[in-house]
Short mmCIF file of C-alpha atoms in Angstrom, two decimals:
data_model
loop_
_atom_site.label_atom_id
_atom_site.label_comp_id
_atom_site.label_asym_id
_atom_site.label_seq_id
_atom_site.Cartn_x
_atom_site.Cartn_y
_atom_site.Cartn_z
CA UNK N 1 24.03 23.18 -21.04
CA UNK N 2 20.57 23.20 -19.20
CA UNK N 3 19.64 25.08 -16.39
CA UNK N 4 20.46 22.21 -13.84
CA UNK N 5 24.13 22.16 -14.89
CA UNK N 6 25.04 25.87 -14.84
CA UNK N 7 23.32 26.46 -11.08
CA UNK N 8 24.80 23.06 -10.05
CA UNK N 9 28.36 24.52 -11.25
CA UNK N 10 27.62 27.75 -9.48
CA UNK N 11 26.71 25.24 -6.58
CA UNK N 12 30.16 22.91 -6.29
CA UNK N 13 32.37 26.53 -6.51
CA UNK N 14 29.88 28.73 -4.36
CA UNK N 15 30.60 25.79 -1.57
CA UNK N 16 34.12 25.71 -1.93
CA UNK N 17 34.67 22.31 -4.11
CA UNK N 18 36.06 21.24 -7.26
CA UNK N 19 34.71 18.57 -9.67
CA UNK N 20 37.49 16.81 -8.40
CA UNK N 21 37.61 17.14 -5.12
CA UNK N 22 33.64 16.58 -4.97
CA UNK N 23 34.09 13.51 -6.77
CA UNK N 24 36.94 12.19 -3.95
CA UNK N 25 34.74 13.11 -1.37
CA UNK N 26 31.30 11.36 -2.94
CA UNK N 27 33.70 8.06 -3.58
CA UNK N 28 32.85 8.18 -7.77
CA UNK N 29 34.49 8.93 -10.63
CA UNK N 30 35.68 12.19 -11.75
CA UNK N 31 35.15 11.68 -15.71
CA UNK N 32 31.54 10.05 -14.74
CA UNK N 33 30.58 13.17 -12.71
CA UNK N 34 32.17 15.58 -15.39
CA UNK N 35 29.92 14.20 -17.76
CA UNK N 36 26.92 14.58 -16.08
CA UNK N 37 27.34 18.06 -14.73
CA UNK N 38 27.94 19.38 -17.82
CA UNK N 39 25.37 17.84 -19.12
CA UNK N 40 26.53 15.02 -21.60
CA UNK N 41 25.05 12.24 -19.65
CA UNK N 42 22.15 11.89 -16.89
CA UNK N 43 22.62 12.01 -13.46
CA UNK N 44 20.92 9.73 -11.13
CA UNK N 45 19.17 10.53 -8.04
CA UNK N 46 21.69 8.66 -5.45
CA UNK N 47 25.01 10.77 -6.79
CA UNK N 48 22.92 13.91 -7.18
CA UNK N 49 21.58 13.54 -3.22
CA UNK N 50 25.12 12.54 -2.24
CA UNK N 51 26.42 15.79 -3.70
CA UNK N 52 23.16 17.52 -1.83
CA UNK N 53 24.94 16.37 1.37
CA UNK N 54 27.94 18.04 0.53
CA UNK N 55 27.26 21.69 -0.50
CA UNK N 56 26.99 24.45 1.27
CA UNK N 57 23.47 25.28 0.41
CA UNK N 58 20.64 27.67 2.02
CA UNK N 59 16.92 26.51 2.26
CA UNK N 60 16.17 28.45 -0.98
CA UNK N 61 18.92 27.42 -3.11
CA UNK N 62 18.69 23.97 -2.41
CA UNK N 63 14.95 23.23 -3.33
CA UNK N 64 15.83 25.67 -6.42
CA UNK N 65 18.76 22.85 -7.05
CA UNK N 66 16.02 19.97 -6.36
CA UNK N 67 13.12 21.48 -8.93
CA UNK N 68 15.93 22.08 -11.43
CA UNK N 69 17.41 18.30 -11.11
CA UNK N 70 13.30 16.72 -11.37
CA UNK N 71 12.98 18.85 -14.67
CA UNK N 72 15.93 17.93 -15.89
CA UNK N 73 15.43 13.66 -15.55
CA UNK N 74 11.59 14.09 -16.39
CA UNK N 75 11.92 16.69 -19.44
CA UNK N 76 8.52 17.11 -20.77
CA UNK N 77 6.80 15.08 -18.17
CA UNK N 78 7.98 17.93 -15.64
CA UNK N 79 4.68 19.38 -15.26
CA UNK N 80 2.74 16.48 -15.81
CA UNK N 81 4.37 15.24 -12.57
CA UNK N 82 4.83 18.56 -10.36
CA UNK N 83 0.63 18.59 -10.89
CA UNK N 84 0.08 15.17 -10.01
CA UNK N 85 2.25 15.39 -6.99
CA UNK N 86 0.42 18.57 -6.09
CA UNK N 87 -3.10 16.73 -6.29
CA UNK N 88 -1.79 14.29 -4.10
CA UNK N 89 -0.80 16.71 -1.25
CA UNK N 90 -4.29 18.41 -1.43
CA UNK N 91 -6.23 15.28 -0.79
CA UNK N 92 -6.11 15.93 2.24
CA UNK N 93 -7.80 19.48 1.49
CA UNK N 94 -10.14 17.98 -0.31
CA UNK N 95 -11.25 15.37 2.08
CA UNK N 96 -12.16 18.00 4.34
CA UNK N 97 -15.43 17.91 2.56
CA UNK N 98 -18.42 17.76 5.30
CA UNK N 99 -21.81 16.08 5.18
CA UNK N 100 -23.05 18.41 7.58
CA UNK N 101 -23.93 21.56 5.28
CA UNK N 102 -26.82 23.35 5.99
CA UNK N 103 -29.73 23.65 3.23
CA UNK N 104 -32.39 25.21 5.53
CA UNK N 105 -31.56 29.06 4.25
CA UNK N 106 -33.83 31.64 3.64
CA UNK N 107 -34.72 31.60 0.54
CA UNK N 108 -33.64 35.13 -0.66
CA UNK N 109 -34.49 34.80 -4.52
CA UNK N 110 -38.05 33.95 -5.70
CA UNK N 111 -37.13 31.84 -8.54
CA UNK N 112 -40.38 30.25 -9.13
CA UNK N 113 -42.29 33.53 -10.29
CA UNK N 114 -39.72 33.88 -13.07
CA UNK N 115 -38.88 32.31 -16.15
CA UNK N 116 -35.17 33.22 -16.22
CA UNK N 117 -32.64 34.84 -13.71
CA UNK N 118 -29.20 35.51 -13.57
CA UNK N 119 -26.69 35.25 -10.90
CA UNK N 120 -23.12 36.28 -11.04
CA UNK N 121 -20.40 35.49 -7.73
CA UNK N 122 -19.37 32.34 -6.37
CA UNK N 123 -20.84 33.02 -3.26
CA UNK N 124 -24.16 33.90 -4.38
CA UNK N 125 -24.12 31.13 -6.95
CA UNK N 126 -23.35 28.17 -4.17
CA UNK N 127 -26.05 30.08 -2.04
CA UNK N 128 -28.67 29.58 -4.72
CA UNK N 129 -28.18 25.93 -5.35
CA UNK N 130 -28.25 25.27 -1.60
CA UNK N 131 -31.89 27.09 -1.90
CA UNK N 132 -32.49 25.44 -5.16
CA UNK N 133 -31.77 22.03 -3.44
CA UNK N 134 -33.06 22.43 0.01
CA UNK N 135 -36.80 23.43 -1.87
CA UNK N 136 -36.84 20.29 -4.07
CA UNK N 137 -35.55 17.91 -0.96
CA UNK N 138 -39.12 18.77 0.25
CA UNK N 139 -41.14 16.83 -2.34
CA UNK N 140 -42.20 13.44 -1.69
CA UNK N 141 -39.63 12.16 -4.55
CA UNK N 142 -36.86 14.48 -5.44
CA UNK N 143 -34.19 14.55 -7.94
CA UNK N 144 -31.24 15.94 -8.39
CA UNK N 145 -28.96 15.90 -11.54
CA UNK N 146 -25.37 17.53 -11.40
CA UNK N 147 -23.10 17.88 -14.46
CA UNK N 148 -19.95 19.24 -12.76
CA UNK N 149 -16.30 19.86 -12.21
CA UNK N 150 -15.32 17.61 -9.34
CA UNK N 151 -12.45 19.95 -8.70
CA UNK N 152 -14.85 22.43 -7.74
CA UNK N 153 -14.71 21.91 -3.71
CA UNK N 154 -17.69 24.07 -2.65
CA UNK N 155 -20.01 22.17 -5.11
CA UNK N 156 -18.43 18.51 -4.45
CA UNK N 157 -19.21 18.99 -0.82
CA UNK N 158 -22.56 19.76 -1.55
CA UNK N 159 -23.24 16.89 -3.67
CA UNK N 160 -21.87 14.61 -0.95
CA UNK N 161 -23.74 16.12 1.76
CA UNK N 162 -26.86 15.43 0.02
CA UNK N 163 -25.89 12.33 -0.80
CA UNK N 164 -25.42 11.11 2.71
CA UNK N 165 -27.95 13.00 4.37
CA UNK N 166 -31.16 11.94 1.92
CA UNK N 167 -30.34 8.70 0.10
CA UNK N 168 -34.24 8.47 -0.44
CA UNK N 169 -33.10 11.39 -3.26
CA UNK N 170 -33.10 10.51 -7.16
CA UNK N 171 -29.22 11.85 -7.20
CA UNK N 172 -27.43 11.50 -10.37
CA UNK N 173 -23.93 13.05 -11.64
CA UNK N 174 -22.48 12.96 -14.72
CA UNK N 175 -18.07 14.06 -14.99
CA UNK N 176 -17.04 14.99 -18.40
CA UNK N 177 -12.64 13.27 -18.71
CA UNK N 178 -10.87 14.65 -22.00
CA UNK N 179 -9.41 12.52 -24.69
CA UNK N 180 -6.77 14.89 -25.72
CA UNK N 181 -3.45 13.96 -24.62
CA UNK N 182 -2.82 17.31 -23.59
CA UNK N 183 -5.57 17.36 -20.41
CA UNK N 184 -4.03 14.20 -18.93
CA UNK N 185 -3.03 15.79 -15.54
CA UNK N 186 -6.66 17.61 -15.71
CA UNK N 187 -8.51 14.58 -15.81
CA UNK N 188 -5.99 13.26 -12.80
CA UNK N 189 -6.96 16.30 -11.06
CA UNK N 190 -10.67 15.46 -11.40
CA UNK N 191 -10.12 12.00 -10.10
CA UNK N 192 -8.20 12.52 -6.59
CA UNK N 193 -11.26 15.94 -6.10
CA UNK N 194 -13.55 12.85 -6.61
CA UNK N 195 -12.02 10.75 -4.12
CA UNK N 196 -13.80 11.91 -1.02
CA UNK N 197 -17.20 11.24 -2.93
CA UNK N 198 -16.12 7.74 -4.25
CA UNK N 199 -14.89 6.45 -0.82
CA UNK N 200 -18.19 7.32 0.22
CA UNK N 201 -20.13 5.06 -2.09
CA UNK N 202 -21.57 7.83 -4.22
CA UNK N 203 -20.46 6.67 -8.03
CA UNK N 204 -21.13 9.75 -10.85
CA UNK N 205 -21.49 8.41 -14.25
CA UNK N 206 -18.75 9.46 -16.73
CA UNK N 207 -17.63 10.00 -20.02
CA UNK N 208 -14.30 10.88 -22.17
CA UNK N 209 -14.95 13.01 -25.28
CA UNK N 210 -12.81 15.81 -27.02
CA UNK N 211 -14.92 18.98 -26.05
CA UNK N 212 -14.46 18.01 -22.30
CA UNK N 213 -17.89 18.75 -21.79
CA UNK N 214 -21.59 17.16 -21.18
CA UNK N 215 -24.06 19.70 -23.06
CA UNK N 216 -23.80 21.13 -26.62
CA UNK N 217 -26.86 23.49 -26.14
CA UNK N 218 -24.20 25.93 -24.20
CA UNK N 219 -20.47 26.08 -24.61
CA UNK N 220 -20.55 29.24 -21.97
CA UNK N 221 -22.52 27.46 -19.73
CA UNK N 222 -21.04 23.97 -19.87
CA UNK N 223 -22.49 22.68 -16.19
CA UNK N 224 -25.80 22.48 -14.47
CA UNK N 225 -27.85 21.41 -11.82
CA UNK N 226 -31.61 19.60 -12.50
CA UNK N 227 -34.42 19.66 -9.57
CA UNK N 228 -38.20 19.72 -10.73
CA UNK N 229 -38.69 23.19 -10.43
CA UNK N 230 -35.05 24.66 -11.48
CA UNK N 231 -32.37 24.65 -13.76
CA UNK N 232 -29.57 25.80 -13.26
CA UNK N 233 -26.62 26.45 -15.88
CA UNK N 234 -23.43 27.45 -14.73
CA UNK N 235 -20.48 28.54 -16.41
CA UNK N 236 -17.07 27.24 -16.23
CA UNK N 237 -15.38 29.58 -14.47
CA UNK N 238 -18.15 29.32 -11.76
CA UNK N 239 -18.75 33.22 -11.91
CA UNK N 240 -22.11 33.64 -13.92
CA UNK N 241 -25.07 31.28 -13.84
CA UNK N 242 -28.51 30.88 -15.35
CA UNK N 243 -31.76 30.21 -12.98
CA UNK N 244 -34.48 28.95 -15.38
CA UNK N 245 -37.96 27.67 -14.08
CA UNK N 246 -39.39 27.10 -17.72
CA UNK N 247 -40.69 23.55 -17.11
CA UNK N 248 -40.18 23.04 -21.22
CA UNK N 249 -36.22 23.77 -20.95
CA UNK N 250 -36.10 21.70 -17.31
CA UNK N 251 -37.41 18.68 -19.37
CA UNK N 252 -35.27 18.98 -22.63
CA UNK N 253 -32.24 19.04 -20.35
CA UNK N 254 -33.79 16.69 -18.12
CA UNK N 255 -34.36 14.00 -21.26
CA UNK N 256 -30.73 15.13 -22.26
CA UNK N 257 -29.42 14.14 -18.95
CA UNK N 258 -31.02 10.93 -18.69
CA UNK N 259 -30.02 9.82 -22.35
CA UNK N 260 -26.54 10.97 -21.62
CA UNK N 261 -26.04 8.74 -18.49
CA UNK N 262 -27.46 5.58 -20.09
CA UNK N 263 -25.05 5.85 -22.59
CA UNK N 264 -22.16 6.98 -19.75
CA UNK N 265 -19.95 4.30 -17.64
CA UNK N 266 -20.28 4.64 -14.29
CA UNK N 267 -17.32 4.50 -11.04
CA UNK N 268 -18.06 1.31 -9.05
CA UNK N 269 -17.65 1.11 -5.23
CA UNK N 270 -17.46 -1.91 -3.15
CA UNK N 271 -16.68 -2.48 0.46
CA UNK N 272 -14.78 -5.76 1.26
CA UNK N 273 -13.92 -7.38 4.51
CA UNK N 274 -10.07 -7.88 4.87
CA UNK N 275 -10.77 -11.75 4.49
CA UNK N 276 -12.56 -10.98 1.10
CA UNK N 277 -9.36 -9.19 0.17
CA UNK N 278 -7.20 -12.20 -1.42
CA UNK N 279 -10.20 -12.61 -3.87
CA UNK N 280 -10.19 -9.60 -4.89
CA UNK N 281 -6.70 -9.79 -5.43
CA UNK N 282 -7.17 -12.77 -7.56
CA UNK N 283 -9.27 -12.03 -9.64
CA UNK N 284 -7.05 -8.75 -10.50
CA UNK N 285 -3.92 -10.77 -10.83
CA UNK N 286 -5.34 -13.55 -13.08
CA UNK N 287 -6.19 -11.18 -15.83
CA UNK N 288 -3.04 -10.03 -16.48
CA UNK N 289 0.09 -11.57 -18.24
CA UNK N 290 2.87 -10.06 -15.75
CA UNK N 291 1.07 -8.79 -13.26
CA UNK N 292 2.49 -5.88 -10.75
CA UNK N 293 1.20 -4.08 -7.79
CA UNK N 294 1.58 0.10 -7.46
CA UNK N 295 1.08 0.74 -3.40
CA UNK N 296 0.95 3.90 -1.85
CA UNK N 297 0.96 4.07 1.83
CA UNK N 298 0.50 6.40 4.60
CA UNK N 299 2.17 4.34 6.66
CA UNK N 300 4.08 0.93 6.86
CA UNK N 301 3.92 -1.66 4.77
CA UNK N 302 4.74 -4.83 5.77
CA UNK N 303 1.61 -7.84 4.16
CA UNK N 304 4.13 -8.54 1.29
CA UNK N 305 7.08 -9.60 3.25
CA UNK N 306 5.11 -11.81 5.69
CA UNK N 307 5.73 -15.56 5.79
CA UNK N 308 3.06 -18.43 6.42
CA UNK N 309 4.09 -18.89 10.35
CA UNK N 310 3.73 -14.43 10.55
CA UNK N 311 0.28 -14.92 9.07
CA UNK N 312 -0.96 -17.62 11.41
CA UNK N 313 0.07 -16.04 14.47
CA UNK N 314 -1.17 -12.79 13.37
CA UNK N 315 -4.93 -14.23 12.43
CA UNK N 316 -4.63 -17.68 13.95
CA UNK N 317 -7.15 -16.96 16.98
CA UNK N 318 -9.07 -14.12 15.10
CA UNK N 319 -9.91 -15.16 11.67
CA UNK N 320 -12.21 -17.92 10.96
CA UNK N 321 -10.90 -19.19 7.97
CA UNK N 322 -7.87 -18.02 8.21
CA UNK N 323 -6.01 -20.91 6.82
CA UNK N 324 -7.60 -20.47 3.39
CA UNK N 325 -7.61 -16.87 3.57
CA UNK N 326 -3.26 -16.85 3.95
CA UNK N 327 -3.32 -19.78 1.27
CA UNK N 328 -4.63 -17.78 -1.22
CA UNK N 329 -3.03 -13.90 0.07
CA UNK N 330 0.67 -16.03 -0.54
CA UNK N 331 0.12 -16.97 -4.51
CA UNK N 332 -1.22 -14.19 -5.06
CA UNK N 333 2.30 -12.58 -4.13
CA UNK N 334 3.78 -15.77 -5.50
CA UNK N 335 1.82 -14.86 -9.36
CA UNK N 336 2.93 -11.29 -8.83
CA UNK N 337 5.77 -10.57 -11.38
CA UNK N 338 6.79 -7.30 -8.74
CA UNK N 339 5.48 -4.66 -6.79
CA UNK N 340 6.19 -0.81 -6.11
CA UNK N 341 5.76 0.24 -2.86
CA UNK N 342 6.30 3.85 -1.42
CA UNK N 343 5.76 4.20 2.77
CA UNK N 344 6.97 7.53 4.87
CA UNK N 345 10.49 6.80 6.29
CA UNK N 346 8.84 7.77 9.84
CA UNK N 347 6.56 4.68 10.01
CA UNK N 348 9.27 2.08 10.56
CA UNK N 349 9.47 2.78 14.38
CA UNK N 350 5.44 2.82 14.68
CA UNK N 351 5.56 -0.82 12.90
CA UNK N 352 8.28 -1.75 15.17
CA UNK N 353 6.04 0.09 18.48
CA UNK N 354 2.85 -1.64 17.24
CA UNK N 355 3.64 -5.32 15.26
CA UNK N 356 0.97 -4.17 12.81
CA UNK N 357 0.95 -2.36 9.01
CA UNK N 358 -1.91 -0.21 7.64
CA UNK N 359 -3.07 -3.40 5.77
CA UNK N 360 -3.14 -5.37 8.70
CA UNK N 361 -4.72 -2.82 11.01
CA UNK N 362 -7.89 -4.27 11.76
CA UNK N 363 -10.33 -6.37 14.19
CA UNK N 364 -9.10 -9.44 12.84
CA UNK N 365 -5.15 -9.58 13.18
CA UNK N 366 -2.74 -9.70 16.31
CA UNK N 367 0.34 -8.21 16.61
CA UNK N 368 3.64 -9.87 15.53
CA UNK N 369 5.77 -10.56 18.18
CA UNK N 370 9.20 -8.14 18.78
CA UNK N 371 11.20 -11.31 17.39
CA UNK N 372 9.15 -11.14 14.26
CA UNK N 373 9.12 -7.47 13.21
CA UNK N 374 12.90 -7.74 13.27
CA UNK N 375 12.51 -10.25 10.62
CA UNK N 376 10.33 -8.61 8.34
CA UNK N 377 12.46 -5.33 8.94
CA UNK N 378 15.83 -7.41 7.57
CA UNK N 379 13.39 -9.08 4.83
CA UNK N 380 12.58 -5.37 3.69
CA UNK N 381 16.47 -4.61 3.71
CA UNK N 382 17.58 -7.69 2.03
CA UNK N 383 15.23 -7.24 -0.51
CA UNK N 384 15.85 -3.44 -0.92
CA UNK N 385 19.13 -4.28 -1.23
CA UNK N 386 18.88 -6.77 -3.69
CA UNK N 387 17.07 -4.01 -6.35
CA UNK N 388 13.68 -4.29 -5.24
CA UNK N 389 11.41 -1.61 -5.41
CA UNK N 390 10.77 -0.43 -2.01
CA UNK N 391 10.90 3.28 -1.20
CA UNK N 392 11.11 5.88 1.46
CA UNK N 393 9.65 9.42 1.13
CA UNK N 394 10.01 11.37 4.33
CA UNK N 395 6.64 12.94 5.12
CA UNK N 396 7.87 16.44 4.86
CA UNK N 397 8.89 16.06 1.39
CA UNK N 398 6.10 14.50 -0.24
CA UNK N 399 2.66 12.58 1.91
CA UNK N 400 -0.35 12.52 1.68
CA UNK N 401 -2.76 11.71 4.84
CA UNK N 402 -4.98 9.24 4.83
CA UNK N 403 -4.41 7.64 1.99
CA UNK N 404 -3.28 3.96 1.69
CA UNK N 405 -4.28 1.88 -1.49
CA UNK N 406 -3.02 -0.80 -4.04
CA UNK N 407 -3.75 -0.48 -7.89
CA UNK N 408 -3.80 -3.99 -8.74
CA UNK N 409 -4.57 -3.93 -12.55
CA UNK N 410 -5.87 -1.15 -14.92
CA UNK N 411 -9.28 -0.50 -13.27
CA UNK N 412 -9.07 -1.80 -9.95
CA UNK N 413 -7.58 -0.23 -6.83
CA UNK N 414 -8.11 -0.84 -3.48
CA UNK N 415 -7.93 1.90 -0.42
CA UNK N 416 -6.93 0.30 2.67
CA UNK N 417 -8.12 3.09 5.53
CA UNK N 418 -11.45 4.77 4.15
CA UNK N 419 -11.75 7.02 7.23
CA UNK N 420 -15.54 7.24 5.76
CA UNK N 421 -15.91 4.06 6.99
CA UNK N 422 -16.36 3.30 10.23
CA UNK N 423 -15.81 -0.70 9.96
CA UNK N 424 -11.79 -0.39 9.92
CA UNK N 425 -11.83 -3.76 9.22
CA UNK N 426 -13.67 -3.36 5.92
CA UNK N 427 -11.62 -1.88 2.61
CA UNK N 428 -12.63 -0.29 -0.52
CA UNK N 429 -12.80 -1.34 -4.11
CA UNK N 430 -13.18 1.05 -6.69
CA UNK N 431 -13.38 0.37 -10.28
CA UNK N 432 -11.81 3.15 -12.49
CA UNK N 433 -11.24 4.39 -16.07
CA UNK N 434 -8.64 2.42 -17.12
CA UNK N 435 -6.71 5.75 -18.49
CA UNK N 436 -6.73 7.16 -14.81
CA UNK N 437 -4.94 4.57 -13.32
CA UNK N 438 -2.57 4.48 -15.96
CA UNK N 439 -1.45 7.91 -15.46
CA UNK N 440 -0.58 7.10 -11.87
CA UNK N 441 1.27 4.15 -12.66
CA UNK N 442 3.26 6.44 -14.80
CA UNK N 443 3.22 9.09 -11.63
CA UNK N 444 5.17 6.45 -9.61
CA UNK N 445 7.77 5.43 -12.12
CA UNK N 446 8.90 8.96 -12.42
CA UNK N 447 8.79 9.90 -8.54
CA UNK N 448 10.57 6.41 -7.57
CA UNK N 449 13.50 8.43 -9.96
CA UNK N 450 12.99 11.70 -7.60
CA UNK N 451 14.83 13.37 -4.74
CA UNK N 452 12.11 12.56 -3.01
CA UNK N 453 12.63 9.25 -2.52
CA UNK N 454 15.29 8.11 -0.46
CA UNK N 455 18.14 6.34 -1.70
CA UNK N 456 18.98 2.69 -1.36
CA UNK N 457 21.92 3.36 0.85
CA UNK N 458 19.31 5.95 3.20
CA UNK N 459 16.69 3.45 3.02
CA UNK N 460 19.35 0.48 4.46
CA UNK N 461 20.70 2.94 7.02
CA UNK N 462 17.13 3.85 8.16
CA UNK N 463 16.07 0.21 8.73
CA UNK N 464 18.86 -0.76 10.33
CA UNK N 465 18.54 2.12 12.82
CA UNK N 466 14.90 0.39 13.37
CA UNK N 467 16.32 -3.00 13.70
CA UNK N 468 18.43 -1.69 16.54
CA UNK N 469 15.76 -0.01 18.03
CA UNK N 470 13.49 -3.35 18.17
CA UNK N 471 16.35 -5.06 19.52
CA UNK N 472 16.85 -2.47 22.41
CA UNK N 473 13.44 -3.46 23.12
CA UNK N 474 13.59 -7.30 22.97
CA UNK N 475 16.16 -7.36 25.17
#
């Protein structure tokens, strides 16, 4: 008996119930349920939430009872999904990252009069390559070649303040993704710390290999920063690092660097106009034998359920072509064989306040009118009834902030409010490894199965509350 079923047991008696008695109360069968507390068969999410409702639980036992139930349905894919979900929650942490650093430091170590010197702290470490940098952005054509860890923050935020700041700069990055099976969720990691960079524009070069790292000359000192006058090697935990000025070494790894990225891949950022959107979409969707859409949104998501008369009236007066531009948005939902869609519970009322989704959010679209939000609300219902894959998380148990996007095949997704960008009407296409999306594909079948998704019958009961809330307002 796993540990689920024993602290579920202690659960039903602690609040006073019986298997049977909990069954008569949850409306389902007693053999089913006996089955799956002790173990013999699976539990699903909807019976295991309804018998959430009914226990007598404190704070502490009840997300005990939660983490318990998620390793229990996702066995050895536990971790791979509590780290993925974790990544997603500190996006926001690492979108903090700043372009307005400040390189113009004293320069407290005189690097140049020695041939080697060696630094140990974080602090002092970061504080040297802001020196290192600041010196070489002085030179009439500077350079700059990372090899890093993207999930180091201090050092991302660096590279993307100089990136912003001096574009005139030679700046080139290399990330090092694993092949092993076993480094799937650190590779993951990588990718959302990389995020903020990407939705910049700034694309690092990358490569997959075993050793999970870009130089062979050190396997202590596995990162490093190039200028013309320094090299720096750093080691992996960040702690110790190598100043050298020997223009000999700065060359070899220089030359290493270069021949590295040629033979690297490199991310691929493009901005697109919402009208530009459907061909983008197209060209995804025509690649692929069954094609399906993965969306995560920060808030609501209404562009699939709209019809051809929603579309006109929402970029009728606004959108040029908008007649071809809805032509081609509705086959490529018509060539879709089925999309997964997960939007925060608490955006239904803004959608029903505003007319507008997070897709639809821009310079170019009107609002629907009260009559039509109602329709796309019972559209969303009917269809959520019917099986389809539509989910509620509610914001405290699992969001991320500011992040909307669409993976639309194995290399191509497409972020839908770039707060980088200050054209809101303008979306971003990035071109991925294919193995990175394919992990979060994977994320999104497994949390679609998780107590943090709402179930059918809470999703139903949620939009109908919205439906009466738009019709207290129409009339």
């Amino acid at each position: 008996m796993s540990e689920f079923s024993v602290f579920l047991k202690e659960a039903i008696e602690t609040s006073g119930y019986s298997i049977y008695s909990l069954a008569k109360e949850i409306n389902y069968d007693r053999a089913t349920l006996t089955n799956q507390i002790n173990g013999k068969r699976i539990m699903n999410k909807d019976v295991f939430l309804k018998i959430l409702n009914f226990l007598n639980l404190t704070e502490t036992d009840k997300s005990k009872l939660i983490g318990l139930f998620h390793k229990d349905i996702f066995y050895s894919d536990f971790e791979t999904f509590s780290i993925i979900k974790a990544s997603f929650e500190n996006y926001s942490k690492a979108s903090y990252l700043s372009p307005d650093i400040n390189f113009s430091v004293p320069l407290n170590n005189d690097f140049k009069n020695h041939k080697t010197a060696n630094i140990s702290g974080k602090a002092s470490i970061l504080c040297s390559i802001k020196e290192i940098i600041n010196c070489e952005l002085k030179n009439e054509q500077p350079f700059i070649y990372f090899n890093f860890d993207p999930r180091n923050k201090e050092l991302t935020s660096i590279i993307q303040s100089v990136y912003i700041n001096n574009r005139n700069a030679d700046i080139k990055s290399i990330v090092s993704f694993s092949t092993n099976k076993s480094d799937k969720t650190e590779n993951f990691s990588k990718f959302i710390s990389m995020l903020p960079l990407l939705l910049h524009g700034y694309c690092p070069y990358y490569f997959f290999s075993e050793s999970n790292t870009l130089s062979e000359i050190s396997i202590l000192f596995p990162f490093y920063l190039i200028t013309s006058e320094q090299l720096v090697l750093i080691s992996s935990d960040f702690i110790k690092a190598i100043v050298i000025s020997d223009k000999g070494v700065i060359n070899t790894f220089k030359a290493e660097f270069i021949v590295k990225s040629d033979k690297c891949r490199q991310f691929r950022y493009e901005s697109v106009k919402f009208y530009g959107i459907p061909d983008v979409f197209s060209a995804c969707i025509d690649t692929q034998e069954k094609p399906q859409i993965y969306g995560f949104n920060e808030k609501f998501c209404a562009l699939p359920f709209l019809t051809k008369e929603h579309l006109y009236h929402m970029f009728y007066e606004k959108l040029n072509n908008h007649a071809e531009v809805i032509e081609k948005l509705l086959n490529c939902y018509k060539k879709t064989s089925g999309f997964i869609s997960f939007v925060p519970v608490e955006s239904i009322k803004e959608f029903v306040e505003t007319g507008k989704d997070e897709h639809t959010n821009n310079e170019y679209s009107s609002p629907l009118t009260m009559k039509q939000r109602i329709e796309v609300l019972q559209t969303i219902k009917q269809f959520i009834i019917n099986g389809g894959e539509y989910y509620f998380v509610r914001k405290s148990d699992f969001f991320c902030d500011e992040l909307t996007f669409d993976i639309m095949s194995d290399s191509k997704v497409i972020f839908f409010n770039n707060d980088n960008i200050s054209d809101k009407s303008s979306m971003s296409v990035l071109t991925l490894p294919n193995g990175l999306l394919n992990e979060l594909k994977h994320f999104f079948r497994s949390l679609k199965r998780s107590c943090y998704v709402l179930s059918k019958e809470d999703a139903v009961s949620e939009i109908d509350k919205s439906i009466n809330y738009a019709e207290g307002l129409l009339y």
